[in-house]
C-alpha cells in the first residue's frame, strides 16, 4: 500500500462585501454610543457591536466559509470482491472523458453489468496477483481510479507484458495520479518477471498519447480497433525495458 501525502489548505473568510468595523485614530474599534439604536430616539436598545471580519484571501471563491480539509490517498492492490466498484469507476470514467474522441455509441458500448462481469472474472482468475495485477487509487476510502495489466494480447512478443486498462475519474485527472498508478502497476509486473511492457490507446486520444510519451513510451505500431464500426485505430506505446518505467520516481 503506497500512501500519498496531500497538502491541506485552510481558509476561514467572510463573504465578499462583508462590513468592516471603523477604526479610530488610536487603532481601537469604534463602539456605538449607548442608548442609540436605529430609531435615534435614545429609547431603542443599544446596537450590537460589529463583529470584526477576517479578510478573504485573494484567489479564493466568494464563499462565507471554507473549511480545512485533508484527503488521504493511497495506491493498493484490488481485492477480489471489488469488481462492482472497479466497474463503476471504469464506466463513469469513460462517460466523462471518452466523448471528446470517440463516437457516442462507442463510449460505453458495454453496460455497467457487463463491465462488472469482466472485472469479476479478472479478479477471480488464478493468475491474479501472479501474472496479472490491478492497482487502485483510493481517496478517503473511495476508489477514484485504477490500472490493470497482464500478458500481452495482440501478438507483440517483444513486449510480453501489457497495460490492459487505466482509468481515472475526471476529478482526479491532471494531478499526477495517472503516472503514479501506471508506475505502481509496472512495479508489480516487473516483480512478476515481465521484461517489457506495451499499452494501447485510441489514435484520436491525444491526451493519452502525450501521457504515454511523457512516461518514456516509444511508438510501436498502429492496428485496427476491435470496438466495431465507426471506431478509430489504436496506437501502441512500449517500454523495451520495464525497469525504466517501474523504477521511475522511486
mmCIF file of C-alpha atoms in Angstrom:
data_model
loop_
_atom_site.group_PDB
_atom_site.id
_atom_site.type_symbol
_atom_site.label_atom_id
_atom_site.label_comp_id
_atom_site.label_asym_id
_atom_site.label_seq_id
_atom_site.Cartn_x
_atom_site.Cartn_y
_atom_site.Cartn_z
ATOM 1 C CA UNK A 1 0.000 0.000 0.000
ATOM 2 C CA UNK A 2 1.503 3.291 -1.124
ATOM 3 C CA UNK A 3 0.326 6.344 0.805
ATOM 4 C CA UNK A 4 0.486 9.685 -0.964
ATOM 5 C CA UNK A 5 0.892 12.923 1.009
ATOM 6 C CA UNK A 6 -1.696 15.587 0.268
ATOM 7 C CA UNK A 7 -1.193 19.155 1.437
ATOM 8 C CA UNK A 8 -4.185 20.609 3.235
ATOM 9 C CA UNK A 9 -5.387 24.162 2.922
ATOM 10 C CA UNK A 10 -7.146 26.324 5.475
ATOM 11 C CA UNK A 11 -9.268 29.366 4.836
ATOM 12 C CA UNK A 12 -11.837 30.984 7.052
ATOM 13 C CA UNK A 13 -13.203 34.145 5.485
ATOM 14 C CA UNK A 14 -16.202 36.387 5.240
ATOM 15 C CA UNK A 15 -18.190 36.705 2.062
ATOM 16 C CA UNK A 16 -17.255 39.462 -0.365
ATOM 17 C CA UNK A 17 -18.681 42.789 0.777
ATOM 18 C CA UNK A 18 -18.772 41.968 4.496
ATOM 19 C CA UNK A 19 -18.869 45.109 6.637
ATOM 20 C CA UNK A 20 -15.636 46.042 8.364
ATOM 21 C CA UNK A 21 -15.545 47.926 11.715
ATOM 22 C CA UNK A 22 -14.468 51.557 11.652
ATOM 23 C CA UNK A 23 -11.109 52.312 13.221
ATOM 24 C CA UNK A 24 -10.383 55.271 15.484
ATOM 25 C CA UNK A 25 -7.072 57.071 15.451
ATOM 26 C CA UNK A 26 -5.776 55.043 18.389
ATOM 27 C CA UNK A 27 -6.386 51.802 16.462
ATOM 28 C CA UNK A 28 -9.355 50.723 18.603
ATOM 29 C CA UNK A 29 -12.626 49.528 17.091
ATOM 30 C CA UNK A 30 -15.248 52.301 17.300
ATOM 31 C CA UNK A 31 -18.142 51.394 19.602
ATOM 32 C CA UNK A 32 -21.694 52.711 19.154
ATOM 33 C CA UNK A 33 -22.958 55.311 21.620
ATOM 34 C CA UNK A 34 -25.064 53.850 24.477
ATOM 35 C CA UNK A 35 -28.799 54.092 24.029
ATOM 36 C CA UNK A 36 -28.665 54.882 20.337
ATOM 37 C CA UNK A 37 -30.433 52.361 18.180
ATOM 38 C CA UNK A 38 -31.700 52.539 14.654
ATOM 39 C CA UNK A 39 -34.501 54.950 15.631
ATOM 40 C CA UNK A 40 -32.125 57.504 17.195
ATOM 41 C CA UNK A 41 -34.629 58.435 19.949
ATOM 42 C CA UNK A 42 -32.492 57.242 22.847
ATOM 43 C CA UNK A 43 -35.085 54.656 23.892
ATOM 44 C CA UNK A 44 -34.107 51.888 21.496
ATOM 45 C CA UNK A 45 -31.867 49.090 22.752
ATOM 46 C CA UNK A 46 -28.137 49.503 22.140
ATOM 47 C CA UNK A 47 -26.971 48.449 18.686
ATOM 48 C CA UNK A 48 -24.984 45.225 18.551
ATOM 49 C CA UNK A 49 -21.252 45.753 18.439
ATOM 50 C CA UNK A 50 -19.867 44.981 14.962
ATOM 51 C CA UNK A 51 -18.068 41.663 14.651
ATOM 52 C CA UNK A 52 -14.560 42.050 13.254
ATOM 53 C CA UNK A 53 -14.307 40.407 9.842
ATOM 54 C CA UNK A 54 -11.490 38.244 8.548
ATOM 55 C CA UNK A 55 -10.169 39.295 5.173
ATOM 56 C CA UNK A 56 -10.825 36.816 2.364
ATOM 57 C CA UNK A 57 -7.527 35.743 0.761
ATOM 58 C CA UNK A 58 -7.041 36.628 -2.871
ATOM 59 C CA UNK A 59 -7.971 33.958 -5.400
ATOM 60 C CA UNK A 60 -10.458 32.226 -3.125
ATOM 61 C CA UNK A 61 -14.128 31.776 -4.009
ATOM 62 C CA UNK A 62 -16.692 34.185 -2.555
ATOM 63 C CA UNK A 63 -17.996 31.712 -0.025
ATOM 64 C CA UNK A 64 -18.790 32.634 3.562
ATOM 65 C CA UNK A 65 -16.590 29.912 4.954
ATOM 66 C CA UNK A 66 -14.073 27.468 3.527
ATOM 67 C CA UNK A 67 -13.224 24.687 5.920
ATOM 68 C CA UNK A 68 -9.907 22.964 6.404
ATOM 69 C CA UNK A 69 -9.661 19.575 4.744
ATOM 70 C CA UNK A 70 -7.096 16.836 4.366
ATOM 71 C CA UNK A 71 -7.585 13.936 1.957
ATOM 72 C CA UNK A 72 -5.929 10.561 2.492
ATOM 73 C CA UNK A 73 -4.729 8.997 -0.761
ATOM 74 C CA UNK A 74 -3.211 5.571 -1.289
ATOM 75 C CA UNK A 75 -2.486 3.111 -4.091
ATOM 76 C CA UNK A 76 -3.152 -0.515 -3.246
ATOM 77 C CA UNK A 77 -3.950 -3.874 -4.803
ATOM 78 C CA UNK A 78 -7.605 -4.535 -5.596
ATOM 79 C CA UNK A 79 -9.366 -7.258 -3.620
ATOM 80 C CA UNK A 80 -11.476 -9.984 -5.316
ATOM 81 C CA UNK A 81 -14.769 -8.541 -4.014
ATOM 82 C CA UNK A 82 -14.229 -5.124 -5.606
ATOM 83 C CA UNK A 83 -15.499 -5.915 -9.115
ATOM 84 C CA UNK A 84 -18.632 -3.692 -8.735
ATOM 85 C CA UNK A 85 -16.545 -0.717 -7.594
ATOM 86 C CA UNK A 86 -13.943 -1.178 -10.344
ATOM 87 C CA UNK A 87 -16.722 -1.461 -12.935
ATOM 88 C CA UNK A 88 -18.302 1.761 -11.661
ATOM 89 C CA UNK A 89 -15.034 3.704 -11.993
ATOM 90 C CA UNK A 90 -14.478 2.149 -15.436
ATOM 91 C CA UNK A 91 -17.956 3.059 -16.683
ATOM 92 C CA UNK A 92 -18.068 6.590 -15.221
ATOM 93 C CA UNK A 93 -14.561 7.466 -16.376
ATOM 94 C CA UNK A 94 -15.374 6.579 -19.964
ATOM 95 C CA UNK A 95 -18.603 8.577 -19.801
ATOM 96 C CA UNK A 96 -16.675 11.612 -18.515
ATOM 97 C CA UNK A 97 -13.663 11.544 -20.836
ATOM 98 C CA UNK A 98 -14.295 9.489 -23.972
ATOM 99 C CA UNK A 99 -16.911 11.647 -25.772
ATOM 100 C CA UNK A 100 -14.116 14.031 -26.750
ATOM 101 C CA UNK A 101 -12.508 11.481 -29.086
ATOM 102 C CA UNK A 102 -14.948 8.573 -29.655
ATOM 103 C CA UNK A 103 -18.416 8.392 -31.273
ATOM 104 C CA UNK A 104 -21.171 8.376 -28.663
ATOM 105 C CA UNK A 105 -22.304 4.811 -29.393
ATOM 106 C CA UNK A 106 -18.789 3.524 -28.616
ATOM 107 C CA UNK A 107 -18.171 5.458 -25.396
ATOM 108 C CA UNK A 108 -19.897 2.819 -23.291
ATOM 109 C CA UNK A 109 -20.673 0.061 -25.756
ATOM 110 C CA UNK A 110 -20.624 -2.315 -22.778
ATOM 111 C CA UNK A 111 -23.116 -1.855 -19.966
ATOM 112 C CA UNK A 112 -22.179 -1.434 -16.321
ATOM 113 C CA UNK A 113 -23.260 -5.033 -15.647
ATOM 114 C CA UNK A 114 -21.055 -6.302 -18.471
ATOM 115 C CA UNK A 115 -18.081 -4.445 -17.080
ATOM 116 C CA UNK A 116 -18.731 -5.869 -13.632
ATOM 117 C CA UNK A 117 -18.697 -9.401 -15.067
ATOM 118 C CA UNK A 118 -15.437 -8.597 -16.894
ATOM 119 C CA UNK A 119 -13.673 -7.428 -13.720
ATOM 120 C CA UNK A 120 -15.157 -10.174 -11.602
ATOM 121 C CA UNK A 121 -13.561 -12.677 -13.965
ATOM 122 C CA UNK A 122 -10.246 -10.802 -13.932
ATOM 123 C CA UNK A 123 -10.060 -10.695 -10.131
ATOM 124 C CA UNK A 124 -11.155 -14.327 -9.786
ATOM 125 C CA UNK A 125 -8.576 -15.613 -12.285
ATOM 126 C CA UNK A 126 -5.999 -17.984 -10.848
ATOM 127 C CA UNK A 127 -3.259 -15.763 -12.236
ATOM 128 C CA UNK A 128 -4.418 -12.659 -10.387
ATOM 129 C CA UNK A 129 -1.627 -11.496 -8.119
ATOM 130 C CA UNK A 130 0.934 -13.519 -10.066
ATOM 131 C CA UNK A 131 0.997 -12.715 -13.795
ATOM 132 C CA UNK A 132 -1.825 -10.146 -13.764
ATOM 133 C CA UNK A 133 -2.396 -7.235 -11.414
ATOM 134 C CA UNK A 134 -4.833 -4.425 -10.665
ATOM 135 C CA UNK A 135 -3.928 -1.428 -8.508
ATOM 136 C CA UNK A 136 -6.468 1.062 -7.180
ATOM 137 C CA UNK A 137 -6.113 4.772 -6.428
ATOM 138 C CA UNK A 138 -8.187 5.414 -3.316
ATOM 139 C CA UNK A 139 -9.127 8.721 -1.679
ATOM 140 C CA UNK A 140 -10.635 8.636 1.814
ATOM 141 C CA UNK A 141 -11.652 5.018 1.230
ATOM 142 C CA UNK A 142 -13.313 5.621 -2.156
ATOM 143 C CA UNK A 143 -11.677 4.256 -5.356
ATOM 144 C CA UNK A 144 -11.114 7.043 -7.899
ATOM 145 C CA UNK A 145 -9.011 5.235 -10.486
ATOM 146 C CA UNK A 146 -7.227 2.007 -11.333
ATOM 147 C CA UNK A 147 -4.707 0.371 -13.663
ATOM 148 C CA UNK A 148 -4.699 -3.296 -14.686
ATOM 149 C CA UNK A 149 -2.209 -5.397 -16.593
ATOM 150 C CA UNK A 150 -1.239 -8.897 -17.603
ATOM 151 C CA UNK A 151 0.158 -10.866 -20.565
ATOM 152 C CA UNK A 152 0.145 -9.111 -23.949
ATOM 153 C CA UNK A 153 -2.927 -9.931 -26.041
ATOM 154 C CA UNK A 154 -2.230 -8.626 -29.552
ATOM 155 C CA UNK A 155 0.705 -10.534 -30.986
ATOM 156 C CA UNK A 156 3.655 -8.450 -29.810
ATOM 157 C CA UNK A 157 6.204 -10.975 -28.472
ATOM 158 C CA UNK A 158 8.823 -8.262 -27.967
ATOM 159 C CA UNK A 159 6.524 -6.874 -25.242
ATOM 160 C CA UNK A 160 5.361 -9.813 -23.093
ATOM 161 C CA UNK A 161 3.522 -7.573 -20.598
ATOM 162 C CA UNK A 162 0.613 -5.250 -21.353
ATOM 163 C CA UNK A 163 -1.191 -2.483 -19.511
ATOM 164 C CA UNK A 164 -4.753 -3.562 -20.217
ATOM 165 C CA UNK A 165 -6.592 -0.614 -18.689
ATOM 166 C CA UNK A 166 -6.024 2.669 -16.921
ATOM 167 C CA UNK A 167 -8.943 4.837 -15.838
ATOM 168 C CA UNK A 168 -9.283 7.895 -13.599
ATOM 169 C CA UNK A 169 -12.348 9.861 -12.655
ATOM 170 C CA UNK A 170 -12.217 13.339 -14.147
ATOM 171 C CA UNK A 171 -11.898 14.910 -10.677
ATOM 172 C CA UNK A 172 -8.537 13.137 -10.263
ATOM 173 C CA UNK A 173 -7.058 13.722 -13.701
ATOM 174 C CA UNK A 174 -4.173 16.126 -14.364
ATOM 175 C CA UNK A 175 -2.952 15.806 -10.789
ATOM 176 C CA UNK A 176 -0.117 13.305 -11.309
ATOM 177 C CA UNK A 177 -2.205 10.316 -10.205
ATOM 178 C CA UNK A 178 -2.169 8.645 -13.641
ATOM 179 C CA UNK A 179 1.615 8.354 -13.701
ATOM 180 C CA UNK A 180 1.619 7.134 -10.104
ATOM 181 C CA UNK A 181 -0.719 4.219 -10.726
ATOM 182 C CA UNK A 182 0.988 3.270 -14.012
ATOM 183 C CA UNK A 183 4.382 3.156 -12.284
ATOM 184 C CA UNK A 184 2.963 1.190 -9.374
ATOM 185 C CA UNK A 185 1.414 -1.333 -11.781
ATOM 186 C CA UNK A 186 4.725 -1.551 -13.667
ATOM 187 C CA UNK A 187 6.481 -2.425 -10.398
ATOM 188 C CA UNK A 188 4.048 -5.277 -9.818
ATOM 189 C CA UNK A 189 4.605 -6.567 -13.349
ATOM 190 C CA UNK A 190 8.366 -6.150 -13.086
ATOM 191 C CA UNK A 191 8.205 -8.303 -9.965
ATOM 192 C CA UNK A 192 6.151 -10.860 -11.911
ATOM 193 C CA UNK A 193 9.018 -11.238 -14.396
ATOM 194 C CA UNK A 194 7.826 -9.224 -17.394
ATOM 195 C CA UNK A 195 10.908 -7.713 -19.093
ATOM 196 C CA UNK A 196 8.996 -5.258 -21.340
ATOM 197 C CA UNK A 197 5.603 -3.582 -21.398
ATOM 198 C CA UNK A 198 3.158 -2.269 -24.017
ATOM 199 C CA UNK A 199 -0.057 -0.224 -23.831
ATOM 200 C CA UNK A 200 -2.695 0.588 -26.456
ATOM 201 C CA UNK A 201 -4.709 3.774 -26.773
ATOM 202 C CA UNK A 202 -7.040 5.260 -29.374
ATOM 203 C CA UNK A 203 -5.240 7.163 -32.120
ATOM 204 C CA UNK A 204 -7.629 10.070 -31.562
ATOM 205 C CA UNK A 205 -6.937 10.229 -27.816
ATOM 206 C CA UNK A 206 -4.290 12.952 -27.994
ATOM 207 C CA UNK A 207 -4.115 13.423 -24.215
ATOM 208 C CA UNK A 208 -3.375 9.735 -23.583
ATOM 209 C CA UNK A 209 -0.743 9.672 -26.319
ATOM 210 C CA UNK A 210 1.056 12.644 -24.776
ATOM 211 C CA UNK A 211 0.788 10.977 -21.374
ATOM 212 C CA UNK A 212 2.496 7.740 -22.509
ATOM 213 C CA UNK A 213 5.142 9.633 -24.439
ATOM 214 C CA UNK A 214 5.914 11.712 -21.335
ATOM 215 C CA UNK A 215 6.411 8.459 -19.415
ATOM 216 C CA UNK A 216 9.007 7.347 -21.966
ATOM 217 C CA UNK A 217 6.804 5.086 -24.086
ATOM 218 C CA UNK A 218 8.079 4.592 -27.654
ATOM 219 C CA UNK A 219 5.737 4.201 -30.628
ATOM 220 C CA UNK A 220 5.412 0.517 -31.613
ATOM 221 C CA UNK A 221 2.700 0.234 -34.270
ATOM 222 C CA UNK A 222 -0.888 1.090 -35.202
ATOM 223 C CA UNK A 223 -3.634 -1.507 -35.597
ATOM 224 C CA UNK A 224 -7.417 -1.521 -36.127
ATOM 225 C CA UNK A 225 -9.580 -1.159 -33.033
ATOM 226 C CA UNK A 226 -11.806 -4.047 -32.004
ATOM 227 C CA UNK A 227 -14.676 -1.846 -30.885
ATOM 228 C CA UNK A 228 -16.534 -2.267 -34.162
ATOM 229 C CA UNK A 229 -17.812 0.000 -36.971
ATOM 230 C CA UNK A 230 -17.065 3.673 -36.515
ATOM 231 C CA UNK A 231 -14.186 3.113 -34.120
ATOM 232 C CA UNK A 232 -10.725 4.552 -34.587
ATOM 233 C CA UNK A 233 -7.386 2.839 -34.903
ATOM 234 C CA UNK A 234 -5.339 2.196 -31.796
ATOM 235 C CA UNK A 235 -1.692 3.038 -31.246
ATOM 236 C CA UNK A 236 0.788 1.020 -29.218
ATOM 237 C CA UNK A 237 3.469 2.506 -26.978
ATOM 238 C CA UNK A 238 6.144 0.298 -25.472
ATOM 239 C CA UNK A 239 8.869 0.193 -22.869
ATOM 240 C CA UNK A 240 11.528 -2.307 -24.067
ATOM 241 C CA UNK A 241 12.885 -2.360 -20.524
ATOM 242 C CA UNK A 242 10.157 -2.363 -17.905
ATOM 243 C CA UNK A 243 12.547 -1.153 -15.214
ATOM 244 C CA UNK A 244 12.762 2.263 -16.911
ATOM 245 C CA UNK A 245 9.072 2.709 -16.026
ATOM 246 C CA UNK A 246 8.886 0.656 -12.842
ATOM 247 C CA UNK A 247 11.943 2.339 -11.355
ATOM 248 C CA UNK A 248 10.882 5.906 -12.223
ATOM 249 C CA UNK A 249 10.022 8.066 -9.246
ATOM 250 C CA UNK A 250 11.117 5.597 -6.572
#
